[in-house]
Short mmCIF file of C-alpha atoms and ligand atoms in Angstrom, two decimals:
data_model
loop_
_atom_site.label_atom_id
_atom_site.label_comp_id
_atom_site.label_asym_id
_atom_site.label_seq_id
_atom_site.Cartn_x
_atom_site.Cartn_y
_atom_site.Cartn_z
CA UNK A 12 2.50 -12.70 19.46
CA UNK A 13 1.66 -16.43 20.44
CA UNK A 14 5.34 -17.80 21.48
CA UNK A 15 4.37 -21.37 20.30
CA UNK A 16 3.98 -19.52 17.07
CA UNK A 17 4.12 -21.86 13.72
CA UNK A 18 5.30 -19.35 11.79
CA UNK A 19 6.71 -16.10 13.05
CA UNK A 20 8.36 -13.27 10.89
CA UNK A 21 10.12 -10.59 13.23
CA UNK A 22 11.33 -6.76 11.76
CA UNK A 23 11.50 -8.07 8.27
CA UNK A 24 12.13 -5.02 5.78
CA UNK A 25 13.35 -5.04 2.28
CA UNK A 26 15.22 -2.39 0.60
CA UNK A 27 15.78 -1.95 -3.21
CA UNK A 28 16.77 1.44 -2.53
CA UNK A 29 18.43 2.85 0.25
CA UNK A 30 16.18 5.28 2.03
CA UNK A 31 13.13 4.11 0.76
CA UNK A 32 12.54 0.84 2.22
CA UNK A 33 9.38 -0.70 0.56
CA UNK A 34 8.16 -2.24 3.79
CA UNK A 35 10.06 -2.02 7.22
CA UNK A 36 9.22 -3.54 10.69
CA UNK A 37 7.03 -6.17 9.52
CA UNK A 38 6.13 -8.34 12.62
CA UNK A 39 3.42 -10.83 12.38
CA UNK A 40 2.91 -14.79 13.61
CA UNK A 41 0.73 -17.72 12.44
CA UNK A 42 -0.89 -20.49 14.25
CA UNK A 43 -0.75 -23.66 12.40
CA UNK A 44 -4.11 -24.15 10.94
CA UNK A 45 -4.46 -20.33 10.21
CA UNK A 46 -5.29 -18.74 7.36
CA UNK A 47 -4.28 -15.32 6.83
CA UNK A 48 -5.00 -13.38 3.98
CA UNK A 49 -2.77 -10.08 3.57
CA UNK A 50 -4.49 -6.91 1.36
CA UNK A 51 -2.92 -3.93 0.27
CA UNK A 52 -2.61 -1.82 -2.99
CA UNK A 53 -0.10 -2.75 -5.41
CA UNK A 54 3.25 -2.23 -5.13
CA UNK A 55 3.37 -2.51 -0.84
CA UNK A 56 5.32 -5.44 -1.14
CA UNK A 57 2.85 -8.17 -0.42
CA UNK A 58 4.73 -10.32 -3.65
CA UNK A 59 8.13 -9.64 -1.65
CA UNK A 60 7.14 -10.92 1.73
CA UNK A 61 5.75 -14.24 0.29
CA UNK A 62 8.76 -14.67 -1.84
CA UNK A 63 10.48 -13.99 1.46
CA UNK A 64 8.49 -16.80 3.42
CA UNK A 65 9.01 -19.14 0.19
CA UNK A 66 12.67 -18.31 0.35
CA UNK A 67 12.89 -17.24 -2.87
CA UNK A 68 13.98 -13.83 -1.75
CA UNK A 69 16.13 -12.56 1.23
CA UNK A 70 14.81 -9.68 3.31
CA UNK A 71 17.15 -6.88 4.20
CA UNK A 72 16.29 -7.07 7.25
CA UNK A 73 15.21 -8.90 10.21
CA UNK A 74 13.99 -13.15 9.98
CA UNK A 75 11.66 -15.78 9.53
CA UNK A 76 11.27 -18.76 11.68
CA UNK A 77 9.41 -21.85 11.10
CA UNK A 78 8.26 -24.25 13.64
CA UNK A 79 11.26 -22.27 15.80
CA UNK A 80 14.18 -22.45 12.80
CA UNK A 81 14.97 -20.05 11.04
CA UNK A 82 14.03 -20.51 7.12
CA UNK A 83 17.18 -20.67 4.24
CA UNK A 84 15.92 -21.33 1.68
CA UNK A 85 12.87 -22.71 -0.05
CA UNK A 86 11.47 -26.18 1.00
CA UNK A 87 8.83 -28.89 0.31
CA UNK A 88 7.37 -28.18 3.68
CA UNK A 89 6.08 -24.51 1.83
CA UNK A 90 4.38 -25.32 -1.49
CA UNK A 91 3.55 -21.84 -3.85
CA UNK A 92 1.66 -20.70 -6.08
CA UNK A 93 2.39 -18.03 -7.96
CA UNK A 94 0.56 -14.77 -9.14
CA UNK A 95 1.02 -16.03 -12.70
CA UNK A 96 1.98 -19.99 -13.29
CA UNK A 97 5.27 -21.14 -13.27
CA UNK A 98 4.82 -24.09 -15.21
CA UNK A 99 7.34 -26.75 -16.71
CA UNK A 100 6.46 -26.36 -20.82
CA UNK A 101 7.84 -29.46 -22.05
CA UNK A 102 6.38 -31.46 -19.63
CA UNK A 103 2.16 -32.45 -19.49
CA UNK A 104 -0.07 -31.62 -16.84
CA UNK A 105 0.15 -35.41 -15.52
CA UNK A 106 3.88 -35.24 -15.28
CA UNK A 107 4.40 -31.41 -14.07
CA UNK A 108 2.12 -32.71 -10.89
CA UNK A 109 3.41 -35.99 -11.03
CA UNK A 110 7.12 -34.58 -10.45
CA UNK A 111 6.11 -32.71 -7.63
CA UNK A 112 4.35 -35.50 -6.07
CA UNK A 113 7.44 -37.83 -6.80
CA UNK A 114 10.05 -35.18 -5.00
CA UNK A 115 7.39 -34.98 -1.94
CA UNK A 116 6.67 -38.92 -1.61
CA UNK A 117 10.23 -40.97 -3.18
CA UNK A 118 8.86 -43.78 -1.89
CA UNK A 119 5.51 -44.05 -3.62
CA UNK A 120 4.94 -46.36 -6.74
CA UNK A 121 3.71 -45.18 -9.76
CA UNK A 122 0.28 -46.09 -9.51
CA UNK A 123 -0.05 -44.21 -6.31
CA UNK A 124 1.21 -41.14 -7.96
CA UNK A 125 -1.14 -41.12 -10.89
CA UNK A 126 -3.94 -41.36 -8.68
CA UNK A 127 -2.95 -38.56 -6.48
CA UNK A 128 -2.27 -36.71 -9.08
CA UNK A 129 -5.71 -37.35 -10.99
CA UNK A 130 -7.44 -36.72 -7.73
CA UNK A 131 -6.04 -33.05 -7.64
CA UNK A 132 -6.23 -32.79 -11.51
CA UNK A 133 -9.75 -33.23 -11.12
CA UNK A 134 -10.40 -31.33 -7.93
CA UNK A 135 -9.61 -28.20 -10.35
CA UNK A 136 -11.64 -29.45 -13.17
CA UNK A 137 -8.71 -30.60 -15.84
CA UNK A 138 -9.03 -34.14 -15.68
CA UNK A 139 -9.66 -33.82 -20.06
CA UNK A 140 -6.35 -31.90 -19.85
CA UNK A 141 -3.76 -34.17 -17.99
CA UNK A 142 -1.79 -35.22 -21.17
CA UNK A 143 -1.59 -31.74 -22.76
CA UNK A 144 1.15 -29.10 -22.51
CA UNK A 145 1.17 -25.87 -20.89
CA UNK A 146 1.24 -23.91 -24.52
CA UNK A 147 -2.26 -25.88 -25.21
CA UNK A 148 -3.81 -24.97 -22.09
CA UNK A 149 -5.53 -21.01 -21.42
CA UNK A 150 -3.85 -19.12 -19.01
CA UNK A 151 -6.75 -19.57 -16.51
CA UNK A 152 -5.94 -23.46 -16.66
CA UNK A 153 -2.24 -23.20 -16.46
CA UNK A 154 -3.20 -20.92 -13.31
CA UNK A 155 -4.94 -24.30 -12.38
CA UNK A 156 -2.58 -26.61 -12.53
CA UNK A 157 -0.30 -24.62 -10.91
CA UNK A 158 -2.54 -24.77 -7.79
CA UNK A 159 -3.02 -28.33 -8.28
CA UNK A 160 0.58 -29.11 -8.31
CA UNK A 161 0.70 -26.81 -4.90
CA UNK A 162 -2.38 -28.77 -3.02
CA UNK A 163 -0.76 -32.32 -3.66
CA UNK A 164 2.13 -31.70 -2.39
CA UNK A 165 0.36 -30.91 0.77
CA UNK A 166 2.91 -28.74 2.14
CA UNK A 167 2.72 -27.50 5.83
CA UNK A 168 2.33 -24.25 4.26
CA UNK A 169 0.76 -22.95 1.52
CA UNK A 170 2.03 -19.12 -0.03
CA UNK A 171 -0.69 -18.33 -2.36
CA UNK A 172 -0.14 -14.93 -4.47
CA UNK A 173 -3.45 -14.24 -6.07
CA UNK A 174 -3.81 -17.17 -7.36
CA UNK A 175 -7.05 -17.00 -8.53
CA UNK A 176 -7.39 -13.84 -10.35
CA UNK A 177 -6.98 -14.92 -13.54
CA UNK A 178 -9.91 -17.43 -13.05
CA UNK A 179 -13.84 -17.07 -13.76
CA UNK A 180 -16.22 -16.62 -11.52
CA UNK A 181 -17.69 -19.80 -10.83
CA UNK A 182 -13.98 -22.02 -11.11
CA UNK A 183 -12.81 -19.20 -8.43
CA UNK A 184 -15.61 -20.23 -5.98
CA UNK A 185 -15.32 -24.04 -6.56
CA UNK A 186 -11.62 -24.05 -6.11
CA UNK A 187 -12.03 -21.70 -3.29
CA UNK A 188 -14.22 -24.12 -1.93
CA UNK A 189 -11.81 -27.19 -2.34
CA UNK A 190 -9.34 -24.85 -0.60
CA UNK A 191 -11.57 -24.06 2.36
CA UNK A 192 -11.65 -27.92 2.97
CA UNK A 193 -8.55 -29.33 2.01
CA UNK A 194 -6.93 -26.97 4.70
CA UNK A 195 -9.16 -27.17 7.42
CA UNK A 196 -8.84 -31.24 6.99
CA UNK A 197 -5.13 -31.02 6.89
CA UNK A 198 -4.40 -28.19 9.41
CA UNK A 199 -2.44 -26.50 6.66
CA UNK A 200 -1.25 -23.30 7.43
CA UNK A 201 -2.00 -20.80 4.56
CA UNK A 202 -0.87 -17.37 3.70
CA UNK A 203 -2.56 -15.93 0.89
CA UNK A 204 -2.38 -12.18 -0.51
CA UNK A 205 -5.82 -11.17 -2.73
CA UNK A 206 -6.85 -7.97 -3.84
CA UNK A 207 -10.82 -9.31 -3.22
CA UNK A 208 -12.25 -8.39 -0.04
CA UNK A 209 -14.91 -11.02 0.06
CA UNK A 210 -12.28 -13.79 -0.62
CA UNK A 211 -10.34 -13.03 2.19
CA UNK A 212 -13.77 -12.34 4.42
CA UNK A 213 -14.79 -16.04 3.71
CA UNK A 214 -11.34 -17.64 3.77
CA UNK A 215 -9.35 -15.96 6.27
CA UNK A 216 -9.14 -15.93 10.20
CA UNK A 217 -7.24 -12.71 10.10
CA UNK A 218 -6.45 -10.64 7.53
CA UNK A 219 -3.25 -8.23 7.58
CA UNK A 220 -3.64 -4.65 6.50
CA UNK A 221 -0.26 -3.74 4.64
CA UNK A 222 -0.04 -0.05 3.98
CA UNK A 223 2.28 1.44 0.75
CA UNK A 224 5.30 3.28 1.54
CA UNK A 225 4.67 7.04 1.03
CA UNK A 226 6.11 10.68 1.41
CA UNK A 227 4.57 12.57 4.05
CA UNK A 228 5.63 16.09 5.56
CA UNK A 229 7.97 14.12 8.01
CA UNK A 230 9.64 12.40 5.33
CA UNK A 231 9.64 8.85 4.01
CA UNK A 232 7.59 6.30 5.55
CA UNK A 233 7.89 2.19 4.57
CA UNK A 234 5.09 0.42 4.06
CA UNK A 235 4.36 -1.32 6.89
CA UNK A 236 1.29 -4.00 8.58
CA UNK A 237 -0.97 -1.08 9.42
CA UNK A 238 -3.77 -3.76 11.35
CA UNK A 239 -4.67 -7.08 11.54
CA UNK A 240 -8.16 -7.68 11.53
CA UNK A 241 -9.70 -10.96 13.22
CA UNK A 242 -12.44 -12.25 11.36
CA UNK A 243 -15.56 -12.74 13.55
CA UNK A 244 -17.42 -14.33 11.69
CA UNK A 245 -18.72 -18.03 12.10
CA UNK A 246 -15.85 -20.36 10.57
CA UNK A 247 -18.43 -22.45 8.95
CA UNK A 248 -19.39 -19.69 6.24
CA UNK A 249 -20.29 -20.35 2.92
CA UNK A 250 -19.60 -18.23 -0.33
CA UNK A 251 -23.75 -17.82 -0.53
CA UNK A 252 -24.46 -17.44 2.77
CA UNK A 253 -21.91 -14.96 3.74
CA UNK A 254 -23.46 -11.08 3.23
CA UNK A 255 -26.23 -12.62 5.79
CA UNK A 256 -24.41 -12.71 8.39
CA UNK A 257 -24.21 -10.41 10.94
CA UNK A 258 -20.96 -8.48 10.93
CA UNK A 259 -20.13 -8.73 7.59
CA UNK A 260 -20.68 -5.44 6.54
CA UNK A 261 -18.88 -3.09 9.36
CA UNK A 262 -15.83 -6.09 8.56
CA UNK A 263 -16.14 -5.30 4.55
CA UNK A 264 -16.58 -1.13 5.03
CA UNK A 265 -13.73 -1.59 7.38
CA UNK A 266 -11.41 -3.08 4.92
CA UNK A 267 -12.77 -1.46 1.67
CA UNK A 268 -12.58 2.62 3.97
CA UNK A 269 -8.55 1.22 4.78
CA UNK A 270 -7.95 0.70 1.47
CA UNK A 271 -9.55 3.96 0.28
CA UNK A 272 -8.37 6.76 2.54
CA UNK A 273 -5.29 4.42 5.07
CA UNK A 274 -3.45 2.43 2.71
CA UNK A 275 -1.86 5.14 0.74
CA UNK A 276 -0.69 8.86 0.45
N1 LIG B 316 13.68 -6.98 -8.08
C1 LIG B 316 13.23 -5.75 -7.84
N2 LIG B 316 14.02 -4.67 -8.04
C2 LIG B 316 13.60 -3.42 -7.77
N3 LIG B 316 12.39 -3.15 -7.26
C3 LIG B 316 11.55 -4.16 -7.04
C4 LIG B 316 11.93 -5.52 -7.30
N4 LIG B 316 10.88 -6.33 -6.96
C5 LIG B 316 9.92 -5.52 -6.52
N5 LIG B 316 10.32 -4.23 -6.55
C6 LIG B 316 9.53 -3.07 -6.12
O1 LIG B 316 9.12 -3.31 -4.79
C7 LIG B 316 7.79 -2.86 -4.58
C8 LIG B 316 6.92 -3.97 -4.05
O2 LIG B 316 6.74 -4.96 -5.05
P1 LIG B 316 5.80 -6.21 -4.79
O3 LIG B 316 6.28 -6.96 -3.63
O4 LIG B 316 5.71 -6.93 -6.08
O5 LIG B 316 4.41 -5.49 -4.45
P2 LIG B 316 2.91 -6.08 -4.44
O6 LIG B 316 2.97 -7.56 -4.58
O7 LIG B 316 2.33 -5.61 -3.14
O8 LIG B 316 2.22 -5.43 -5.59
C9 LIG B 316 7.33 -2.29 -5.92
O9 LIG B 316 7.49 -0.90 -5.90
C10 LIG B 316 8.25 -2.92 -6.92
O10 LIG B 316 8.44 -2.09 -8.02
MG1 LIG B 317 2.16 -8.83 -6.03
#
């Protein structure tokens, strides 16, 4: 583990119920700049560890340092978005971005928040939308703004839990796409957990390997980082281009064979 870490969680494990941690001894570090994608079957814990690095939720055990302090708490440094939106109803697109923006950036005048905000607005395709309410929006746009309000706040860090599932095909791929560049630009450091294995083969440098918790003949055993895979492939990869290039397959079987026979009892 790289001592100049950015971000470096040591022995984190979280109990609900005693005896049957849901994850234990969860060591891992991130470079800023990386992008690490974490994949594992439901219920591992994935959702609790970002909440964790959010500071949303404590860990039972063990701690989280950022930048060599350890986290308390959530900050505007880490920006979120969530596996379903957590959106402010009584308030329009505009001004659910626009608050963000204006808790990030006190100092900025009003007509330099409305154009950062229309510039992310538009980046995920709502720019028709900014004056209308969550409850007029489809779930796949509130999903949207959600990651819009995340990307302008342009935190150091960006804890992203699925967050585009509930979106089609071809806004996935754009907004992936937006991602891809907004990070590398900014050196943002991103931790994202997905459930597709070509997502994380194009976006992420490594991708962690989390294991469920399971019963075995020795007894209980946490879920737990079972590998962390680095992705070899060239970082310049596009969406299209990427099942041409050598390595991609023996990296997907790898992932897709964990997931069948590894990842759970
Ligand atoms: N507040 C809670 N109280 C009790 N159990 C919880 C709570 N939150 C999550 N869990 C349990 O912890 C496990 C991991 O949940 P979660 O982190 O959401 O998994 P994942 O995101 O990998 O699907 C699940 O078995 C879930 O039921
Ligand atoms: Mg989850």
């Amino acid at each position: 583990m790289s001592p100049s870490a950015f971000l470096k969680v040591e022995n984190l494990a979280k109990a609900f119920m005693l005896e049957r941690p849901v994850f234990a001894d969860v060591n891992f570090a991130l470079d800023q700049g990386e992008f690490v994608c974490i994949i594992g079957h439901s219920g591992c814990g994935k959702t609790t560890i970002l909440n964790v690095l959010a500071g949303l939720d404590t860990a039972s055990e063990g701690h989280v340092f950022m930048d060599g302090r350890e986290l308390n708490g959530p900050g505007l440094e880490r920006g979120v978005v969530f596996q379903s939106h957590a959106l402010m109803p009584w308030l329009s697109v505009r001004r659910n971005i626009a608050f963000a923006v204006e808790s990030r950036w006190p100092e900025w005048k009003r007509a330099q928040v409305d154009a950062h905000v229309r510039t992310f607005v538009d980046m995920v395709g709502l720019t028709a939308a900014l004056d209308r309410k969550p409850s007029e929006l489809s779930g796949g746009m509130k999903q949207r703004v959600g990651i819009a309000r995340a990307f302008a706040i342009q935190p150091r860090m960006l804890l992203l839990d699925e967050p585009f599932g509930a979106l089609d095909a071809l806004t996935r791929g754009t907004i992936q796409d937006e991602l891809m560049g907004i990070v590398r630009e900014t050196r943002q450091t991103v931790f994202m957990i997905t459930h597709d294995v070509d997502e994380a083969i194009l976006l992420a440098d490594r991708i962690l390997l989390m294991s469920n918790g399971q019963d075995t003949a020795e007894g209980y055993v946490p879920g737990r980082i079972a590998e962390v895979v680095a992705n070899p492939l060239p970082r310049e990869r596009t969406r299209a281009g990427l099942h041409h290039l050598g390595g991609y397959y023996e990296l997907r079987n790898h992932i897709v064979d964990f997931l069948v026979s590894r990842a759970r009892a």
